[in-house]
Tab-separated table of C-alpha atoms in Angstrom:
chain	number	residue	atom	x	y	z
W	1	UNK	CA	82.534	83.765	97.456
W	2	UNK	CA	80.945	85.369	94.340
W	3	UNK	CA	79.406	88.344	96.557
W	4	UNK	CA	83.013	88.570	98.227
W	5	UNK	CA	85.131	88.380	94.878
W	6	UNK	CA	82.720	91.644	93.252
W	7	UNK	CA	82.957	93.660	96.604
W	8	UNK	CA	86.735	92.640	96.695
W	9	UNK	CA	87.288	93.634	92.546
W	10	UNK	CA	85.136	97.046	92.975
W	11	UNK	CA	87.529	98.066	95.200
W	12	UNK	CA	90.224	97.429	92.594
W	13	UNK	CA	88.508	98.832	90.115
W	14	UNK	CA	87.892	101.912	92.038
W	15	UNK	CA	91.689	102.493	92.963
W	16	UNK	CA	92.869	101.803	89.643
W	17	UNK	CA	90.225	104.859	88.683
W	18	UNK	CA	91.619	107.080	91.118
W	19	UNK	CA	95.424	108.196	91.623
W	20	UNK	CA	94.442	108.533	95.362
W	21	UNK	CA	93.043	105.618	96.298
W	22	UNK	CA	91.149	107.233	99.460
W	23	UNK	CA	90.258	110.548	97.891
W	24	UNK	CA	86.562	111.635	96.975
W	25	UNK	CA	84.864	109.545	94.274
W	26	UNK	CA	82.801	111.827	91.896
W	27	UNK	CA	82.341	108.771	89.176
W	28	UNK	CA	78.534	108.563	90.647
W	29	UNK	CA	78.313	104.876	89.710
W	30	UNK	CA	79.505	103.087	92.692
W	31	UNK	CA	81.412	100.288	90.818
W	32	UNK	CA	78.658	98.736	88.503
W	33	UNK	CA	78.867	94.389	88.121
W	34	UNK	CA	78.719	93.939	84.245
W	35	UNK	CA	79.353	90.396	84.074
W	36	UNK	CA	78.989	87.711	87.030
W	37	UNK	CA	79.334	84.374	85.854
W	38	UNK	CA	81.500	81.292	86.339
W	39	UNK	CA	84.093	82.041	84.024
W	40	UNK	CA	83.968	86.011	84.679
W	41	UNK	CA	83.699	88.298	87.192
W	42	UNK	CA	83.577	91.874	85.287
W	43	UNK	CA	83.046	95.474	87.570
W	44	UNK	CA	83.288	99.206	86.421
W	45	UNK	CA	83.861	102.084	88.090
W	46	UNK	CA	84.013	105.060	86.073
W	47	UNK	CA	86.214	104.615	82.992
W	48	UNK	CA	88.049	101.779	84.643
W	49	UNK	CA	86.555	98.136	83.944
W	50	UNK	CA	88.128	94.838	86.189
W	51	UNK	CA	88.069	91.480	85.219
W	52	UNK	CA	88.151	88.622	87.160
W	53	UNK	CA	88.829	85.496	85.306
W	54	UNK	CA	87.773	82.090	85.291
W	55	UNK	CA	89.508	80.432	88.189
W	56	UNK	CA	91.496	77.685	85.912
W	57	UNK	CA	93.137	79.970	83.863
W	58	UNK	CA	96.372	79.911	82.689
W	59	UNK	CA	98.937	82.610	83.856
W	60	UNK	CA	101.096	81.474	81.056
W	61	UNK	CA	98.320	81.836	78.406
W	62	UNK	CA	96.686	84.767	79.330
W	63	UNK	CA	100.121	86.553	79.197
W	64	UNK	CA	100.557	85.989	76.034
W	65	UNK	CA	96.944	87.083	75.190
W	66	UNK	CA	97.091	90.034	77.006
W	67	UNK	CA	100.866	91.016	75.189
W	68	UNK	CA	99.195	90.199	71.389
W	69	UNK	CA	96.082	92.789	72.574
W	70	UNK	CA	98.861	95.544	73.378
W	71	UNK	CA	100.236	94.774	69.904
W	72	UNK	CA	97.227	95.694	68.011
W	73	UNK	CA	95.457	98.291	69.524
W	74	UNK	CA	93.259	98.879	66.156
W	75	UNK	CA	91.579	95.349	66.322
W	76	UNK	CA	91.928	94.809	69.887
W	77	UNK	CA	91.025	96.944	73.196
W	78	UNK	CA	94.471	97.121	75.262
W	79	UNK	CA	94.755	96.584	78.462
W	80	UNK	CA	95.550	98.943	80.782
W	81	UNK	CA	98.087	97.350	82.849
W	82	UNK	CA	100.520	94.783	80.831
W	83	UNK	CA	100.420	91.877	82.970
W	84	UNK	CA	97.514	90.056	85.465
W	85	UNK	CA	97.312	90.480	89.055
W	86	UNK	CA	96.226	88.014	91.863
W	87	UNK	CA	93.134	88.738	94.112
W	88	UNK	CA	91.588	85.971	96.223
W	89	UNK	CA	92.749	83.131	93.749
W	90	UNK	CA	91.624	84.690	90.419
W	91	UNK	CA	93.954	86.886	88.013
W	92	UNK	CA	92.571	90.319	87.322
W	93	UNK	CA	93.512	92.372	84.156
W	94	UNK	CA	92.418	96.770	84.067
W	95	UNK	CA	90.713	97.832	80.756
W	96	UNK	CA	89.504	100.930	79.470
W	97	UNK	CA	85.750	101.267	79.446
W	98	UNK	CA	83.874	100.863	75.935
W	99	UNK	CA	80.741	101.452	75.037
W	100	UNK	CA	78.895	97.754	74.019
W	101	UNK	CA	76.483	97.695	70.871
W	102	UNK	CA	72.865	98.591	71.605
W	103	UNK	CA	71.024	95.369	71.817
W	104	UNK	CA	67.713	97.623	71.545
W	105	UNK	CA	69.028	99.074	67.920
W	106	UNK	CA	69.665	95.754	65.996
W	107	UNK	CA	69.028	97.426	62.892
W	108	UNK	CA	72.022	99.128	63.856
W	109	UNK	CA	74.023	96.265	64.807
W	110	UNK	CA	77.942	96.572	63.622
W	111	UNK	CA	78.158	93.631	61.142
W	112	UNK	CA	80.278	95.178	59.030
W	113	UNK	CA	83.097	96.468	61.736
W	114	UNK	CA	82.984	93.221	63.516
W	115	UNK	CA	83.608	91.341	59.753
W	116	UNK	CA	86.318	93.865	59.212
W	117	UNK	CA	88.350	93.264	62.668
W	118	UNK	CA	87.994	89.742	61.922
W	119	UNK	CA	89.617	90.069	58.739
W	120	UNK	CA	92.487	91.724	60.078
W	121	UNK	CA	92.709	89.525	63.047
W	122	UNK	CA	92.813	86.492	60.632
W	123	UNK	CA	95.640	88.137	58.774
W	124	UNK	CA	97.779	89.296	61.570
W	125	UNK	CA	101.131	87.554	61.017
W	126	UNK	CA	101.791	84.561	63.617
W	127	UNK	CA	105.323	84.867	63.309
W	128	UNK	CA	105.423	88.374	64.472
W	129	UNK	CA	103.753	87.553	68.161
W	130	UNK	CA	104.583	86.138	71.095
W	131	UNK	CA	105.388	82.462	71.104
W	132	UNK	CA	104.294	79.855	72.108
W	133	UNK	CA	100.536	81.145	71.485
W	134	UNK	CA	97.922	79.231	72.678
W	135	UNK	CA	95.396	77.571	70.860
W	136	UNK	CA	92.006	79.588	70.152
W	137	UNK	CA	89.694	77.737	72.889
W	138	UNK	CA	86.735	77.528	70.996
W	139	UNK	CA	86.031	74.464	70.145
W	140	UNK	CA	86.852	73.788	73.912
W	141	UNK	CA	83.944	76.191	75.251
W	142	UNK	CA	81.417	74.170	73.077
W	143	UNK	CA	82.845	70.642	74.636
W	144	UNK	CA	82.362	72.271	78.428
W	145	UNK	CA	78.556	73.453	76.926
W	146	UNK	CA	77.853	69.443	76.085
W	147	UNK	CA	79.493	68.364	79.502
W	148	UNK	CA	77.548	70.713	81.004
W	149	UNK	CA	74.604	69.668	79.267
W	150	UNK	CA	75.142	65.822	80.338
W	151	UNK	CA	75.706	67.461	84.192
W	152	UNK	CA	72.417	69.065	83.902
W	153	UNK	CA	70.647	65.507	83.561
W	154	UNK	CA	67.811	63.863	81.118
W	155	UNK	CA	65.883	66.655	79.305
W	156	UNK	CA	63.547	65.661	76.186
W	157	UNK	CA	66.142	67.802	74.148
W	158	UNK	CA	68.737	66.518	75.052
W	159	UNK	CA	69.385	63.743	72.744
W	160	UNK	CA	69.197	65.438	69.231
W	161	UNK	CA	71.709	68.042	70.380
W	162	UNK	CA	74.121	65.088	72.023
W	163	UNK	CA	73.363	63.134	68.231
W	164	UNK	CA	74.620	66.178	66.670
W	165	UNK	CA	77.565	66.828	68.683
W	166	UNK	CA	78.371	62.901	68.307
W	167	UNK	CA	78.535	63.761	64.434
W	168	UNK	CA	81.151	66.387	64.330
W	169	UNK	CA	84.678	65.198	63.713
W	170	UNK	CA	87.174	65.239	66.628
W	171	UNK	CA	88.909	68.710	65.948
W	172	UNK	CA	85.334	70.218	66.599
W	173	UNK	CA	84.959	68.741	69.876
W	174	UNK	CA	88.369	69.769	71.142
W	175	UNK	CA	89.806	66.270	70.733
W	176	UNK	CA	92.665	66.674	68.214
W	177	UNK	CA	94.174	70.194	66.313
W	178	UNK	CA	92.241	71.633	63.954
W	179	UNK	CA	93.072	70.941	60.134
W	180	UNK	CA	94.626	73.488	57.572
W	181	UNK	CA	96.819	76.468	58.399
W	182	UNK	CA	96.312	78.414	61.762
W	183	UNK	CA	95.292	82.007	61.818
W	184	UNK	CA	94.961	84.276	64.819
W	185	UNK	CA	91.664	83.812	65.826
W	186	UNK	CA	88.857	85.516	68.681
W	187	UNK	CA	87.511	82.477	69.208
W	188	UNK	CA	84.216	84.001	70.980
W	189	UNK	CA	82.990	86.500	68.072
W	190	UNK	CA	79.421	87.484	68.780
W	191	UNK	CA	78.404	91.070	68.890
W	192	UNK	CA	78.493	91.348	72.641
W	193	UNK	CA	82.434	91.562	71.967
W	194	UNK	CA	82.754	94.549	70.510
W	195	UNK	CA	82.657	97.887	72.140
W	196	UNK	CA	83.831	101.527	70.947
W	197	UNK	CA	86.686	102.844	73.284
W	198	UNK	CA	85.133	106.588	72.943
W	199	UNK	CA	82.206	107.698	71.549
W	200	UNK	CA	83.552	108.691	68.717
W	201	UNK	CA	86.133	105.971	68.594
W	202	UNK	CA	86.169	102.989	66.151
W	203	UNK	CA	85.210	99.537	67.138
W	204	UNK	CA	87.141	97.163	68.451
W	205	UNK	CA	87.300	93.330	70.147
W	206	UNK	CA	86.920	92.385	73.679
W	207	UNK	CA	87.720	89.397	75.611
W	208	UNK	CA	90.822	87.784	74.861
W	209	UNK	CA	90.108	84.889	76.967
W	210	UNK	CA	89.746	82.579	73.979
W	211	UNK	CA	92.221	84.018	71.733
W	212	UNK	CA	94.907	82.326	70.272
W	213	UNK	CA	96.223	80.158	66.785
W	214	UNK	CA	93.401	78.100	64.863
W	215	UNK	CA	91.075	78.102	62.328
W	216	UNK	CA	89.352	81.071	61.699
W	217	UNK	CA	85.942	80.377	60.082
W	218	UNK	CA	85.220	79.525	63.947
W	219	UNK	CA	84.813	82.737	64.328
W	220	UNK	CA	82.699	83.056	61.295
W	221	UNK	CA	80.392	80.335	63.093
W	222	UNK	CA	78.057	81.877	65.500
W	223	UNK	CA	76.509	84.161	62.809
W	224	UNK	CA	76.764	81.399	60.120
W	225	UNK	CA	74.562	79.280	62.619
W	226	UNK	CA	72.367	81.976	63.904
W	227	UNK	CA	71.912	82.555	59.730
W	228	UNK	CA	71.511	78.745	58.966
W	229	UNK	CA	68.916	78.760	62.303
W	230	UNK	CA	66.582	81.666	60.782
W	231	UNK	CA	67.790	83.712	63.837
W	232	UNK	CA	69.988	85.808	61.025
W	233	UNK	CA	68.315	87.746	58.344
W	234	UNK	CA	70.065	86.717	54.969
W	235	UNK	CA	70.471	90.513	54.326
W	236	UNK	CA	72.177	90.394	57.530
W	237	UNK	CA	74.680	87.719	56.990
W	238	UNK	CA	75.083	89.116	53.404
W	239	UNK	CA	76.418	92.253	55.038
W	240	UNK	CA	79.056	89.984	57.493
W	241	UNK	CA	80.216	87.895	54.671
W	242	UNK	CA	80.678	90.333	51.849
W	243	UNK	CA	82.400	92.883	54.116
W	244	UNK	CA	84.462	89.761	55.670
W	245	UNK	CA	85.573	88.982	51.711
W	246	UNK	CA	86.143	92.959	51.082
W	247	UNK	CA	88.893	93.479	53.725
W	248	UNK	CA	90.476	89.874	53.041
W	249	UNK	CA	89.378	87.207	55.395
W	250	UNK	CA	90.845	84.071	55.727
W	251	UNK	CA	88.144	82.037	56.758
W	252	UNK	CA	86.359	81.392	53.181
W	253	UNK	CA	86.745	81.431	49.280
W	254	UNK	CA	88.052	85.528	48.293
W	255	UNK	CA	86.256	84.277	45.115
W	256	UNK	CA	82.825	84.434	45.875
W	257	UNK	CA	82.472	80.401	46.243
W	258	UNK	CA	80.558	78.034	48.001
W	259	UNK	CA	81.632	79.386	52.060
W	260	UNK	CA	80.126	76.508	53.522
W	261	UNK	CA	82.920	74.362	52.274
W	262	UNK	CA	84.659	76.134	55.246
W	263	UNK	CA	81.885	77.017	57.960
W	264	UNK	CA	80.025	73.927	57.839
W	265	UNK	CA	81.999	72.171	60.521
W	266	UNK	CA	81.987	75.200	63.073
W	267	UNK	CA	78.882	76.422	62.229
W	268	UNK	CA	77.529	73.204	63.831
W	269	UNK	CA	79.630	73.038	66.553
W	270	UNK	CA	78.203	76.221	67.891
W	271	UNK	CA	75.086	75.549	67.094
W	272	UNK	CA	75.428	72.518	69.368
W	273	UNK	CA	76.810	75.111	71.860
W	274	UNK	CA	74.274	77.207	72.366
W	275	UNK	CA	71.563	74.652	72.376
W	276	UNK	CA	73.451	72.662	75.027
W	277	UNK	CA	73.447	75.866	77.148
W	278	UNK	CA	70.698	77.011	76.418
W	279	UNK	CA	68.805	73.341	77.743
W	280	UNK	CA	71.362	73.449	80.632
W	281	UNK	CA	70.102	77.343	81.703
W	282	UNK	CA	66.348	75.803	81.318
W	283	UNK	CA	66.778	72.984	83.557
W	284	UNK	CA	68.658	74.862	85.830
W	285	UNK	CA	65.662	77.553	86.078
W	286	UNK	CA	62.902	74.659	85.935
W	287	UNK	CA	61.509	76.452	82.817
W	288	UNK	CA	60.761	75.104	79.221
W	289	UNK	CA	62.531	76.333	76.203
W	290	UNK	CA	61.963	79.460	74.543
W	291	UNK	CA	60.739	80.010	71.010
W	292	UNK	CA	64.580	80.622	70.116
W	293	UNK	CA	66.300	77.835	72.276
W	294	UNK	CA	63.862	75.420	70.256
W	295	UNK	CA	64.886	76.793	66.912
W	296	UNK	CA	68.425	75.280	67.729
W	297	UNK	CA	67.401	72.206	68.852
W	298	UNK	CA	65.246	71.342	65.893
W	299	UNK	CA	68.678	72.829	64.189
W	300	UNK	CA	70.285	70.122	65.759
W	301	UNK	CA	67.800	67.721	65.149
W	302	UNK	CA	68.358	68.563	60.884
W	303	UNK	CA	72.026	68.418	61.777
W	304	UNK	CA	71.647	64.828	62.924
W	305	UNK	CA	70.555	63.037	59.271
W	306	UNK	CA	72.966	65.510	57.386
W	307	UNK	CA	76.395	64.139	57.721
W	308	UNK	CA	79.169	66.928	57.995
W	309	UNK	CA	81.284	67.917	55.504
W	310	UNK	CA	84.962	66.575	55.993
W	311	UNK	CA	86.875	68.346	57.492
W	312	UNK	CA	90.055	68.113	55.186
W	313	UNK	CA	87.052	70.520	52.456
W	314	UNK	CA	87.397	73.205	55.620
W	315	UNK	CA	91.250	73.001	54.955
W	316	UNK	CA	90.771	73.168	51.428
W	317	UNK	CA	88.765	76.496	51.076
W	318	UNK	CA	91.291	78.520	53.109
W	319	UNK	CA	93.931	77.689	50.591
């Protein structure tokens, strides 16, 4: 099925890239596979990117998310077509190709741009968006990562990760609504979710699959977790957090007071999610955890001995 969907998706991308499907192609790439995972297959042809979404994608929710992206073209990369099409039982969307963050140049990571985009996203009035707006899917993704860990079978690194998961409040495990006011959230923020729409263009957020209403602190949780685990330098974390505050971000107090009142629970959840996926992938590959993966597991072990801050404190921080 994977090979079949890639071939069919490549043809769709080629057709979308050329006004005459049967005409000569001068793009020279023949259809590059940008991603091939269980939750998404992404193929590029020339300036067009075609994405086959996860098989269980809700059509109504995706339609709303595409509409939101089209309404916020200065924050989110806008789709080329207003609605998804169907291909071999998968929903497919089309996007302009953007230049991603250079993974080989970490010093040039656009932390300030990411922070500004998030602040603007979180400040978007929900009343002006299509309804019903689906919930932000961050906690659902964390819960699925833990399910994947459990399905991988016994592993010596799994117990501290599962203990850390059990110590989180129900809302962070996708078992209850998040406390506090809702804001428009990305749901899966990391630097791989930023592109330049053109070589000289501004940075924009991509991937609307998890977009929705929820706790905006979740969008800051991954860099916060990396910082807490020692995987992000204090300088990079400060650049990101200060830029977010300067832009009027709603997830943390604007007065410079302790941001961890809001970030503690989401950062713990993202640490568990990342560690759970790392273990599951290591089991599937039959290899040991690497240094970074072990650092995540060690962080989960430390978290187990320190109770998570009550969710009501996270709610108060956004007021």
